[in-house]
XYZ file of N, CA and C in Angstrom:
690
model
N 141.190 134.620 272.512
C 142.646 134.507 272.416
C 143.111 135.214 271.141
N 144.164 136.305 271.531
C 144.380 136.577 270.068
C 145.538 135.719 269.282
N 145.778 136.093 268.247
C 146.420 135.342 267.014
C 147.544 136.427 266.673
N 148.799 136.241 266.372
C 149.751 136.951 265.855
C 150.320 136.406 264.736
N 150.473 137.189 263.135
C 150.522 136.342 262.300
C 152.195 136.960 262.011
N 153.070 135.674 262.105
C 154.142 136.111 262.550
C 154.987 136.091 260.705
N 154.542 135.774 259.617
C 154.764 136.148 258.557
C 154.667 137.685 258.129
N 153.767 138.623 258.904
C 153.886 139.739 258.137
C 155.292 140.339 258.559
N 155.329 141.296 257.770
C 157.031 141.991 257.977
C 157.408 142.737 259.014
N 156.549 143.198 259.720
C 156.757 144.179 260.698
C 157.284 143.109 262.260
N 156.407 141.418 262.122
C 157.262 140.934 262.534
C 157.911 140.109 262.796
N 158.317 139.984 261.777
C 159.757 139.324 261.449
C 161.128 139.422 261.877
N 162.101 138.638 262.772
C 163.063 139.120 262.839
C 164.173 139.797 262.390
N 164.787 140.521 262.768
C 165.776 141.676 261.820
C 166.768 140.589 261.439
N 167.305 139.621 260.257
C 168.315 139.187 260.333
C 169.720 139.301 259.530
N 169.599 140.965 259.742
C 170.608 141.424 258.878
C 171.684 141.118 259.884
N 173.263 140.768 259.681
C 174.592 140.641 259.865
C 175.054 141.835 260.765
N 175.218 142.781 260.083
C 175.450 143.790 260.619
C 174.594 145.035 259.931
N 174.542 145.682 260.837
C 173.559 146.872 260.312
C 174.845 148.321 259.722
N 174.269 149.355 259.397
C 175.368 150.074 259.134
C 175.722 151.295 260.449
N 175.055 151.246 261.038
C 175.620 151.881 262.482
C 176.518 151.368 263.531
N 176.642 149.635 263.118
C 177.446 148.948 263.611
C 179.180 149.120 263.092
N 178.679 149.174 261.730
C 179.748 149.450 260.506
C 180.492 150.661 261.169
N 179.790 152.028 261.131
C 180.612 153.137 261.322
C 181.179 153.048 262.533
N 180.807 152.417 263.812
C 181.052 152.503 265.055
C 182.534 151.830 264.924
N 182.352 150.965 264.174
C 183.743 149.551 264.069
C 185.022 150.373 263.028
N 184.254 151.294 262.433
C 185.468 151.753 261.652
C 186.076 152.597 262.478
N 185.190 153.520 263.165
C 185.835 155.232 264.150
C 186.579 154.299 265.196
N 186.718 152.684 265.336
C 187.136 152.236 266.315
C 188.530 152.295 265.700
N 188.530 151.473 264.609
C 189.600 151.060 263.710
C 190.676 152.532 263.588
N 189.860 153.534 263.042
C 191.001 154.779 263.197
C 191.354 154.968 264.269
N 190.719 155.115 265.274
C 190.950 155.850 266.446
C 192.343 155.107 266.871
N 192.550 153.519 266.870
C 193.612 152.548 267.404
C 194.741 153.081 266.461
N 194.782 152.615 265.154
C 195.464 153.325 263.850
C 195.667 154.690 264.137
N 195.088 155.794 264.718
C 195.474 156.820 265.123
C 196.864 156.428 266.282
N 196.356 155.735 267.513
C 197.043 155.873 268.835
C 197.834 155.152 268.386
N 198.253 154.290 267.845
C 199.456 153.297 267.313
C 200.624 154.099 266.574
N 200.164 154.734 265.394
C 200.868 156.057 264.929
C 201.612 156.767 265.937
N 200.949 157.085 266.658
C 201.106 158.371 268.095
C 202.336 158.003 268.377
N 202.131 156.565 268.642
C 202.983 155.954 269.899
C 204.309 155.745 269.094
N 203.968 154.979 268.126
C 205.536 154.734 267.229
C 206.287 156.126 267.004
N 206.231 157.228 266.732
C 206.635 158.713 266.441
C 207.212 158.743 267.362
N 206.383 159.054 268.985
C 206.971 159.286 270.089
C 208.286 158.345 270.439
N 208.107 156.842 270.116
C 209.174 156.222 270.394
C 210.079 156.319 269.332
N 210.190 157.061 268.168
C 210.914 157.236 266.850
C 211.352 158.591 267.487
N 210.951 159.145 267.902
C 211.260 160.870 268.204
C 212.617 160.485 269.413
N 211.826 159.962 270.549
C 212.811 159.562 271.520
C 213.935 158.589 271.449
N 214.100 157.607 270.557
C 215.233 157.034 269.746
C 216.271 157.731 269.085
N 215.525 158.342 268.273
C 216.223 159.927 267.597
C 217.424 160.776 268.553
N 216.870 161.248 269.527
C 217.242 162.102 270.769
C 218.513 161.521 271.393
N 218.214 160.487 271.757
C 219.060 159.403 272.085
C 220.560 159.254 271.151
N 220.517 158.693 270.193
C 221.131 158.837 268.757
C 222.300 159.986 269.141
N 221.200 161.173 269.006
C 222.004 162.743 268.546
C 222.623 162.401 269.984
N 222.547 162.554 271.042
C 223.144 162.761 272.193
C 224.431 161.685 272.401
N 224.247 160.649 271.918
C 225.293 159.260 271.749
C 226.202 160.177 270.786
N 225.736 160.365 269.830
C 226.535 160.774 268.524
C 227.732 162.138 269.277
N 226.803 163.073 270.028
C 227.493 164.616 270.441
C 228.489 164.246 271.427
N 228.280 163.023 272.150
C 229.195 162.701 273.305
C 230.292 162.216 272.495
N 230.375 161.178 271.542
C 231.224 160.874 271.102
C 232.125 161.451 270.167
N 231.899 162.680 269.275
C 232.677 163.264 268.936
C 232.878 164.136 269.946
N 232.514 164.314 271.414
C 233.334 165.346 272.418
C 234.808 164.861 272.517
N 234.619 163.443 272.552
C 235.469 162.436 273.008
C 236.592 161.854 271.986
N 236.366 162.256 271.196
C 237.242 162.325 270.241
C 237.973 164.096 269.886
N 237.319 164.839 270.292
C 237.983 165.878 269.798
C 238.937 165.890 271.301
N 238.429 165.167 272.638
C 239.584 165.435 273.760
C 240.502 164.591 273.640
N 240.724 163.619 272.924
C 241.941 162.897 272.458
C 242.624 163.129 271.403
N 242.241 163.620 270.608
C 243.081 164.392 269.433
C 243.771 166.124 270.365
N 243.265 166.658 270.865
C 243.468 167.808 271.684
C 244.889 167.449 272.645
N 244.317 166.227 273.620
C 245.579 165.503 274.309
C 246.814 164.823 273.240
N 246.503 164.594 272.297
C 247.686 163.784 271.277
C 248.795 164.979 270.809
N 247.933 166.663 270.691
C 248.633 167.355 270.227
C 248.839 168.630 271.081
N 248.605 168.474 272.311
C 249.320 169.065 273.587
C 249.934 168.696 274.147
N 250.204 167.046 273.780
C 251.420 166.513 274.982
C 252.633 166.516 275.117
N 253.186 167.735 276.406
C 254.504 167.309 276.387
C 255.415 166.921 276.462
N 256.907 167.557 276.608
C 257.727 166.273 277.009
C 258.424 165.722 277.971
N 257.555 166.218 279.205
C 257.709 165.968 280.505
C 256.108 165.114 281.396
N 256.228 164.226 282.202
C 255.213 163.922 282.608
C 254.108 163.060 281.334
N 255.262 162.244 280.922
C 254.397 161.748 279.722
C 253.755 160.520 280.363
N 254.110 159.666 281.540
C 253.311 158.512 281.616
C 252.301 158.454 282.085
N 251.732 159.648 282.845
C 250.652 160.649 283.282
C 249.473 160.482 281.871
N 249.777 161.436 280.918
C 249.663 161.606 279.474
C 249.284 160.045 279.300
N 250.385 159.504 279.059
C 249.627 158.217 278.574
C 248.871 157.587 279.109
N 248.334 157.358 280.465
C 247.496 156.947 281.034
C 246.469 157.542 280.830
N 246.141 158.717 280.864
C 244.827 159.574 280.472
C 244.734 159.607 278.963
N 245.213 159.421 278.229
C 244.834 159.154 276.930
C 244.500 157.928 276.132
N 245.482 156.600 277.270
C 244.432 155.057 277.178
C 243.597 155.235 277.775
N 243.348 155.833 278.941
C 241.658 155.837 279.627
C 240.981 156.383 278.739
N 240.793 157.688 278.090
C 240.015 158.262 277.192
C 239.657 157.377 275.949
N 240.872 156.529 275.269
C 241.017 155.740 274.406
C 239.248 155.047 274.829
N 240.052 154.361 275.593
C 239.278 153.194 276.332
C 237.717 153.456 276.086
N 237.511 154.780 277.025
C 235.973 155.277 276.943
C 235.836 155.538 275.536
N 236.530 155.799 274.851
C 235.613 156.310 273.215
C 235.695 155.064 273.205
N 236.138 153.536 273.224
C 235.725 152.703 272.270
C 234.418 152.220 273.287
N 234.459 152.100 274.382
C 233.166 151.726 274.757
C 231.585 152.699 274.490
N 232.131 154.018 274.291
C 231.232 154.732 273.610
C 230.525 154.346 272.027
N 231.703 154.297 271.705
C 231.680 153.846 270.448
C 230.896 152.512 269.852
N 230.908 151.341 271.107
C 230.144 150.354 271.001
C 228.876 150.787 271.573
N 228.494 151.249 272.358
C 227.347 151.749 272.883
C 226.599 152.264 271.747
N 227.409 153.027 271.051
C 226.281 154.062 270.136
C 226.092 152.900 268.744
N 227.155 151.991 268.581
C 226.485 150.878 267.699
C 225.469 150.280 268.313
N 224.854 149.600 269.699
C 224.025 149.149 269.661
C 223.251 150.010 269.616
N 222.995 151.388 270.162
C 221.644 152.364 269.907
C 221.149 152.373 268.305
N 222.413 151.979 267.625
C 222.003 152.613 265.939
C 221.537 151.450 265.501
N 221.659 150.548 265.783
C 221.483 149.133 265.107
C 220.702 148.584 266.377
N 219.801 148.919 266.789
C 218.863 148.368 267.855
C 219.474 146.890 268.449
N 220.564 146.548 268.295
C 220.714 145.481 268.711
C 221.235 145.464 270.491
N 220.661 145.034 271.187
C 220.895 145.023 272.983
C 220.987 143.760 273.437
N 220.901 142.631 272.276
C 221.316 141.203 272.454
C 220.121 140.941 273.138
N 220.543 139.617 274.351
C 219.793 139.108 274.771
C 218.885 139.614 275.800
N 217.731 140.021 276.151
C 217.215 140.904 277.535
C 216.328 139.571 278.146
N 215.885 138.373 277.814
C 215.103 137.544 278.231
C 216.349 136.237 279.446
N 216.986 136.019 279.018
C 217.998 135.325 279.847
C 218.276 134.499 279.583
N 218.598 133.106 279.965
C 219.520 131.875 279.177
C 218.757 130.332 279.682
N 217.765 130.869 280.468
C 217.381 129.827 281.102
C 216.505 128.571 280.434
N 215.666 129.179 278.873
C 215.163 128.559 278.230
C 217.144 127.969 277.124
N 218.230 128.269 277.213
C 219.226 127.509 276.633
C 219.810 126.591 277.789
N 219.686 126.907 278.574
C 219.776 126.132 280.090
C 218.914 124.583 279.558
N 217.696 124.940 279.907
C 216.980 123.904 279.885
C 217.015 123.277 278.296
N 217.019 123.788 277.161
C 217.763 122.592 276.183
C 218.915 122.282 276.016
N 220.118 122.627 276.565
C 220.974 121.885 276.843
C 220.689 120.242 277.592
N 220.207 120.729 278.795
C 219.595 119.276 279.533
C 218.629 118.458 278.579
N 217.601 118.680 278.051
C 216.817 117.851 277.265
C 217.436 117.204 276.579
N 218.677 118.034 275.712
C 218.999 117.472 274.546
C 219.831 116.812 274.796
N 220.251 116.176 276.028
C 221.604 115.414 276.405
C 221.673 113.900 275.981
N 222.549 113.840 275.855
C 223.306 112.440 275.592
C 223.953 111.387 276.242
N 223.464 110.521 276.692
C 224.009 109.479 277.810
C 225.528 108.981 277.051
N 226.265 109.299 276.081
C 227.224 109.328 275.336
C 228.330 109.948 275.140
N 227.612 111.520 275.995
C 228.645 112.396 275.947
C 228.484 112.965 276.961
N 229.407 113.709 277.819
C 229.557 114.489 278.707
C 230.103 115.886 278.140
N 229.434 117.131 279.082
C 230.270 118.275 278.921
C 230.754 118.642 280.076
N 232.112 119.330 279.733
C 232.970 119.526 280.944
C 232.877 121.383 281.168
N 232.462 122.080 280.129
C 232.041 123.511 279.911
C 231.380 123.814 278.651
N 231.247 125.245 279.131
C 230.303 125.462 277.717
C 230.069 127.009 277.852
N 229.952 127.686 276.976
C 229.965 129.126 276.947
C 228.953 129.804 275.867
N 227.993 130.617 276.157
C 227.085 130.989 275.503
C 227.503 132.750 275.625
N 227.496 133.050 274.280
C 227.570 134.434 273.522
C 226.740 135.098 273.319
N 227.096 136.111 272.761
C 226.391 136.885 271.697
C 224.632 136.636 272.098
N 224.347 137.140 273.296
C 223.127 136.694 273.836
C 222.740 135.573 273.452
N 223.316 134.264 273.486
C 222.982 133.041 273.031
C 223.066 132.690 271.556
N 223.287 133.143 270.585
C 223.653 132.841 269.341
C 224.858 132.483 268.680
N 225.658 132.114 269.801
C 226.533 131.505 269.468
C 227.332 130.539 271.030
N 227.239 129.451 270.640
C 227.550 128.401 271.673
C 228.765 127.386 271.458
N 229.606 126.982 272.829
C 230.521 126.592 272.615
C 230.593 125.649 273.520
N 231.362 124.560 273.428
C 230.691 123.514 274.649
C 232.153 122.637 274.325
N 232.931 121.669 275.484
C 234.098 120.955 275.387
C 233.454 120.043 276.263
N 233.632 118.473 276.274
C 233.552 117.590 277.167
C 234.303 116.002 276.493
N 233.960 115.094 276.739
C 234.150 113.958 276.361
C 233.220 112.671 275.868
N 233.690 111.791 274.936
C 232.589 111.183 274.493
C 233.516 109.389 274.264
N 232.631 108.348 274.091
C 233.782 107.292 273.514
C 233.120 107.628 271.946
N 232.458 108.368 271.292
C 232.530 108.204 269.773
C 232.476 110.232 269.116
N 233.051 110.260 268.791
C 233.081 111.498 268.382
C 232.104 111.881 267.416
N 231.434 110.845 266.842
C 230.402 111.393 266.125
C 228.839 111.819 266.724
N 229.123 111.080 268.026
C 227.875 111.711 269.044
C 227.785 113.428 268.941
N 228.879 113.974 268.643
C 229.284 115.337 269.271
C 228.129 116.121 267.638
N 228.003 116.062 266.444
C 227.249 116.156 265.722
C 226.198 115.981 265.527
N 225.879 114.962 266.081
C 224.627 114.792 266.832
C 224.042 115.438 267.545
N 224.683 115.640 268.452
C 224.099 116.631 269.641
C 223.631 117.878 269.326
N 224.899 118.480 268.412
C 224.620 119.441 268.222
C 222.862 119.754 266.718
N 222.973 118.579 266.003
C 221.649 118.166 265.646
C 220.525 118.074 266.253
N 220.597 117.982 267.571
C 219.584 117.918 268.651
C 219.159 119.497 269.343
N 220.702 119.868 269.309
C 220.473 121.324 269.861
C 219.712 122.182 268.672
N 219.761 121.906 267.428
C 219.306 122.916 266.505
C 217.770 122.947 266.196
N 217.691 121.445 266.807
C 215.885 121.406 266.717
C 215.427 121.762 267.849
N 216.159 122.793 268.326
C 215.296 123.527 269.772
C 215.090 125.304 269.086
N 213.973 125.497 269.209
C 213.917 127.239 268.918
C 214.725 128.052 269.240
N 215.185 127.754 270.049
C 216.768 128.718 271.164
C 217.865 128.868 270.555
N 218.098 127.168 269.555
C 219.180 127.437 269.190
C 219.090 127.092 267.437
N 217.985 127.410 267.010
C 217.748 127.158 265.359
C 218.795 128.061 264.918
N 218.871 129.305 264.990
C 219.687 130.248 264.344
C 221.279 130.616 264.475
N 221.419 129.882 265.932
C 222.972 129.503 266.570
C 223.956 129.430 265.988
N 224.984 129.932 266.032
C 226.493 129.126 265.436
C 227.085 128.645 266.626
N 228.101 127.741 266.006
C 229.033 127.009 266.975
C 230.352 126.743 266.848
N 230.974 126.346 267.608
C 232.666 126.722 267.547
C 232.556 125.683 266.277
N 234.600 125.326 266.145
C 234.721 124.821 265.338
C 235.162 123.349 266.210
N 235.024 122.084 265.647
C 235.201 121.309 266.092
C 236.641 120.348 266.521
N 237.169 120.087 267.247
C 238.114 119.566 267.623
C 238.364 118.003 268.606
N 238.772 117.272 267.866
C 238.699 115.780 269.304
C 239.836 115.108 268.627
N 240.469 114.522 270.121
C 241.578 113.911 270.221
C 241.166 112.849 271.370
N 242.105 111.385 270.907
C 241.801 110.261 272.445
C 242.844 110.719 273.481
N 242.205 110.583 274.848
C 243.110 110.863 276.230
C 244.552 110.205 275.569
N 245.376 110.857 276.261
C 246.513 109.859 276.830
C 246.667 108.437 277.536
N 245.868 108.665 278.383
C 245.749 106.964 279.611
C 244.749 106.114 279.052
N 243.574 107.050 278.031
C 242.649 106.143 277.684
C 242.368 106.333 276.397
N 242.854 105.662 275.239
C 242.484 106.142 274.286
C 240.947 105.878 273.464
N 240.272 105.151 274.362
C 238.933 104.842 274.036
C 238.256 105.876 274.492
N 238.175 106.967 275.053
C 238.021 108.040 275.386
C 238.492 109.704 274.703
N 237.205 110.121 273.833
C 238.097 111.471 273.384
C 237.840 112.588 273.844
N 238.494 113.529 273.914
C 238.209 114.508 274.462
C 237.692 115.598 273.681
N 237.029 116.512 273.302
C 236.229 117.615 272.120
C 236.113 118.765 272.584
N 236.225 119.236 271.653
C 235.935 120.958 271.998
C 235.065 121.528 271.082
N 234.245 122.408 270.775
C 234.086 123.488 270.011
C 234.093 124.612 270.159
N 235.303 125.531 269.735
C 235.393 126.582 269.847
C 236.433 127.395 269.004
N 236.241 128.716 269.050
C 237.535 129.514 267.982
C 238.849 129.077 268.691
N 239.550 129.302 268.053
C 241.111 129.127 268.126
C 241.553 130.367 268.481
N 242.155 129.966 269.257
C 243.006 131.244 270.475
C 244.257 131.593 269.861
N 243.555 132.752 268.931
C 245.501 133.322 268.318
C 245.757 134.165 269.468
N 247.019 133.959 269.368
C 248.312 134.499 270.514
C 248.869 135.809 269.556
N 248.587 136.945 270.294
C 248.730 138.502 269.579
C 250.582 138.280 269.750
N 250.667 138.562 267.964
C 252.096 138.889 267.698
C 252.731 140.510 268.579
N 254.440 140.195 268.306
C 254.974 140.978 269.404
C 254.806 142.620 268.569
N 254.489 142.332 267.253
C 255.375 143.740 266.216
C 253.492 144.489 266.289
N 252.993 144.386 267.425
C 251.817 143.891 267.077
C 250.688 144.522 268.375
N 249.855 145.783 268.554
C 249.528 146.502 269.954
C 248.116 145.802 269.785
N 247.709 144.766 269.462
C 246.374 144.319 269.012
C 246.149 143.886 270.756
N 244.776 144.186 271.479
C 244.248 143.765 272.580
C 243.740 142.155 272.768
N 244.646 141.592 273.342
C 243.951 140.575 273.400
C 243.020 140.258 273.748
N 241.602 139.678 272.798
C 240.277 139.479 273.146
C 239.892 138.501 274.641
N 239.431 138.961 275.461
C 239.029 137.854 277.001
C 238.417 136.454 276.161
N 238.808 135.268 276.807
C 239.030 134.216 276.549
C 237.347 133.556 277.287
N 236.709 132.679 276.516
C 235.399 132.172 276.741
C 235.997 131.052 277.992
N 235.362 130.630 278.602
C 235.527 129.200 279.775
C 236.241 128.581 278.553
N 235.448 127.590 277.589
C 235.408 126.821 276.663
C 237.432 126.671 276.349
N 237.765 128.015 275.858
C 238.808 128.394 275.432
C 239.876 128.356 276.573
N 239.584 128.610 278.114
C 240.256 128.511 279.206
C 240.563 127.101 279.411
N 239.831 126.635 279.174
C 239.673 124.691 279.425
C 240.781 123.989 278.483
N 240.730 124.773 276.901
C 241.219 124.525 275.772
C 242.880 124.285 276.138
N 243.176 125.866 276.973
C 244.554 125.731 277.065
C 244.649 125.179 278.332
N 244.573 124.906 279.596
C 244.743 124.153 280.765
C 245.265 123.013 280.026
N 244.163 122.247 279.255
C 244.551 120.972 279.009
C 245.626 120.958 278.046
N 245.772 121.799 277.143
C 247.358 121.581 276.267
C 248.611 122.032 277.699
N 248.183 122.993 278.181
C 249.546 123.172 279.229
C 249.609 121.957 280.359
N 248.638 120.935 280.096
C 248.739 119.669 281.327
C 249.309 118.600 280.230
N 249.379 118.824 278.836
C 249.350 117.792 278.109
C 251.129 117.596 277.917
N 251.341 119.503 278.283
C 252.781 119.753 277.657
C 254.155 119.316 279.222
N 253.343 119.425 280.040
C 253.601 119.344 281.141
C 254.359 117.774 281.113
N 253.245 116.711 280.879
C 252.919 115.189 280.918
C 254.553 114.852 279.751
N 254.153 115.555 278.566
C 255.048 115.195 277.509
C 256.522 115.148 278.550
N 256.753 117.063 278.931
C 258.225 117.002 279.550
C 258.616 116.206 280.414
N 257.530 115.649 281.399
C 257.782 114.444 282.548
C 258.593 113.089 281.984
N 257.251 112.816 280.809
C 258.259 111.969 280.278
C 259.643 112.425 279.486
């Protein structure tokens, strides 16, 4: 029978960590990724770029055809004129917002509302009811009206909503509650901006109105209604 004397060195197991052929293999890996990562960001920096210039060239087209129309128009067939020069208006400002979100990468929300969906429900309150609610600014800003018998539930809630990831970074209207008429153990709440009414001396567009804000005035025009009855 033979004998193998497993102390001499030749054999002994190798128990080096890593050897250095392992080393170089792991580094040419390391560049090679660090190479293609590079690649890729450029290409999508190059094609961002492109984008940009072409947003940018459209929009001063669009401005030089409304300055062009402002100082060719004559003085016949002007409501013509003015219609094609609020339409043009129109398109440069939606251009104009367009090429802010290209420049400022901002495209809001692209994932959807369904994870603010579902903490709304979690975070509910057998205390309060909502009667609407309006989510912005791809969800970063939320607005919600319903009823409660304690108005301090409504701070709460919204304490509840902020310990959800969805809505840590959120803003929210401003707060408002008054008791019903028939029931004054019952108040009614809102949070939301305040609906200024565009003065007459005054061509300012009135901004489209959230649900929240639609609800806001129904109920003062049912409230004003109630008052004149009596």
């Amino acid at each position: 029978m033979q004998q193998i004397n497993l102390y001499l060195p030749e054999f002994q197991p190798n128990r080096e960590p890593l050897r250095s052929i392992h080393m170089l293999w792991g580094f040419a890996v390391f560049i090679g990724l660090l190479l293609l990562t590079t690649y890729l960001s450029a290409q999508s920096n190059r094609e961002f770029a492109d984008q940009l210039e072409k947003s940018r060239a459209h929009l001063e087209q669009l401005k030089s055809q409304v300055a062009q129309l402002d100082q060719q128009r004559p003085q016949s067939n002007l409501a013509d004129l003015d219609a094609q020069s609020l339409r043009l208006t129109q398109e440069l400002s939606r251009r104009e917002q367009i090429f802010e979100v290209i420049a400022n990468k901002n495209i809001g929300n692209n994932t959807g509302f369904s994870a603010h969906l579902q903490a709304l429900g979690r975070q509910s309150l057998e205390t309060l009811s909502l009667d609407a609610f309006s989510l912005l600014a791809g969800g970063n800003y939320l607005e919600f009206a319903g009823k409660t018998r304690s108005v301090d539930q409504v701070p709460l809630y919204i304490q509840r909503l902020r310990s959800e990831a969805v809505f840590a970074q959120s803003a929210f209207g401003v707060l408002h509650a008054e008791p019903q008429t028939e029931n004054k153990s019952i108040f009614e709440f809102s949070l939301a901006k305040e609906v200024k009414e565009p003065s007459a001396d005054t061509q300012e567009k009135e901004a489209p109105q959230t649900a929240v804000q639609m609800l806001m005035k129904m109920n003062e025009h049912l409230q004003s209604q109630a008052q004149g009855d009596n």
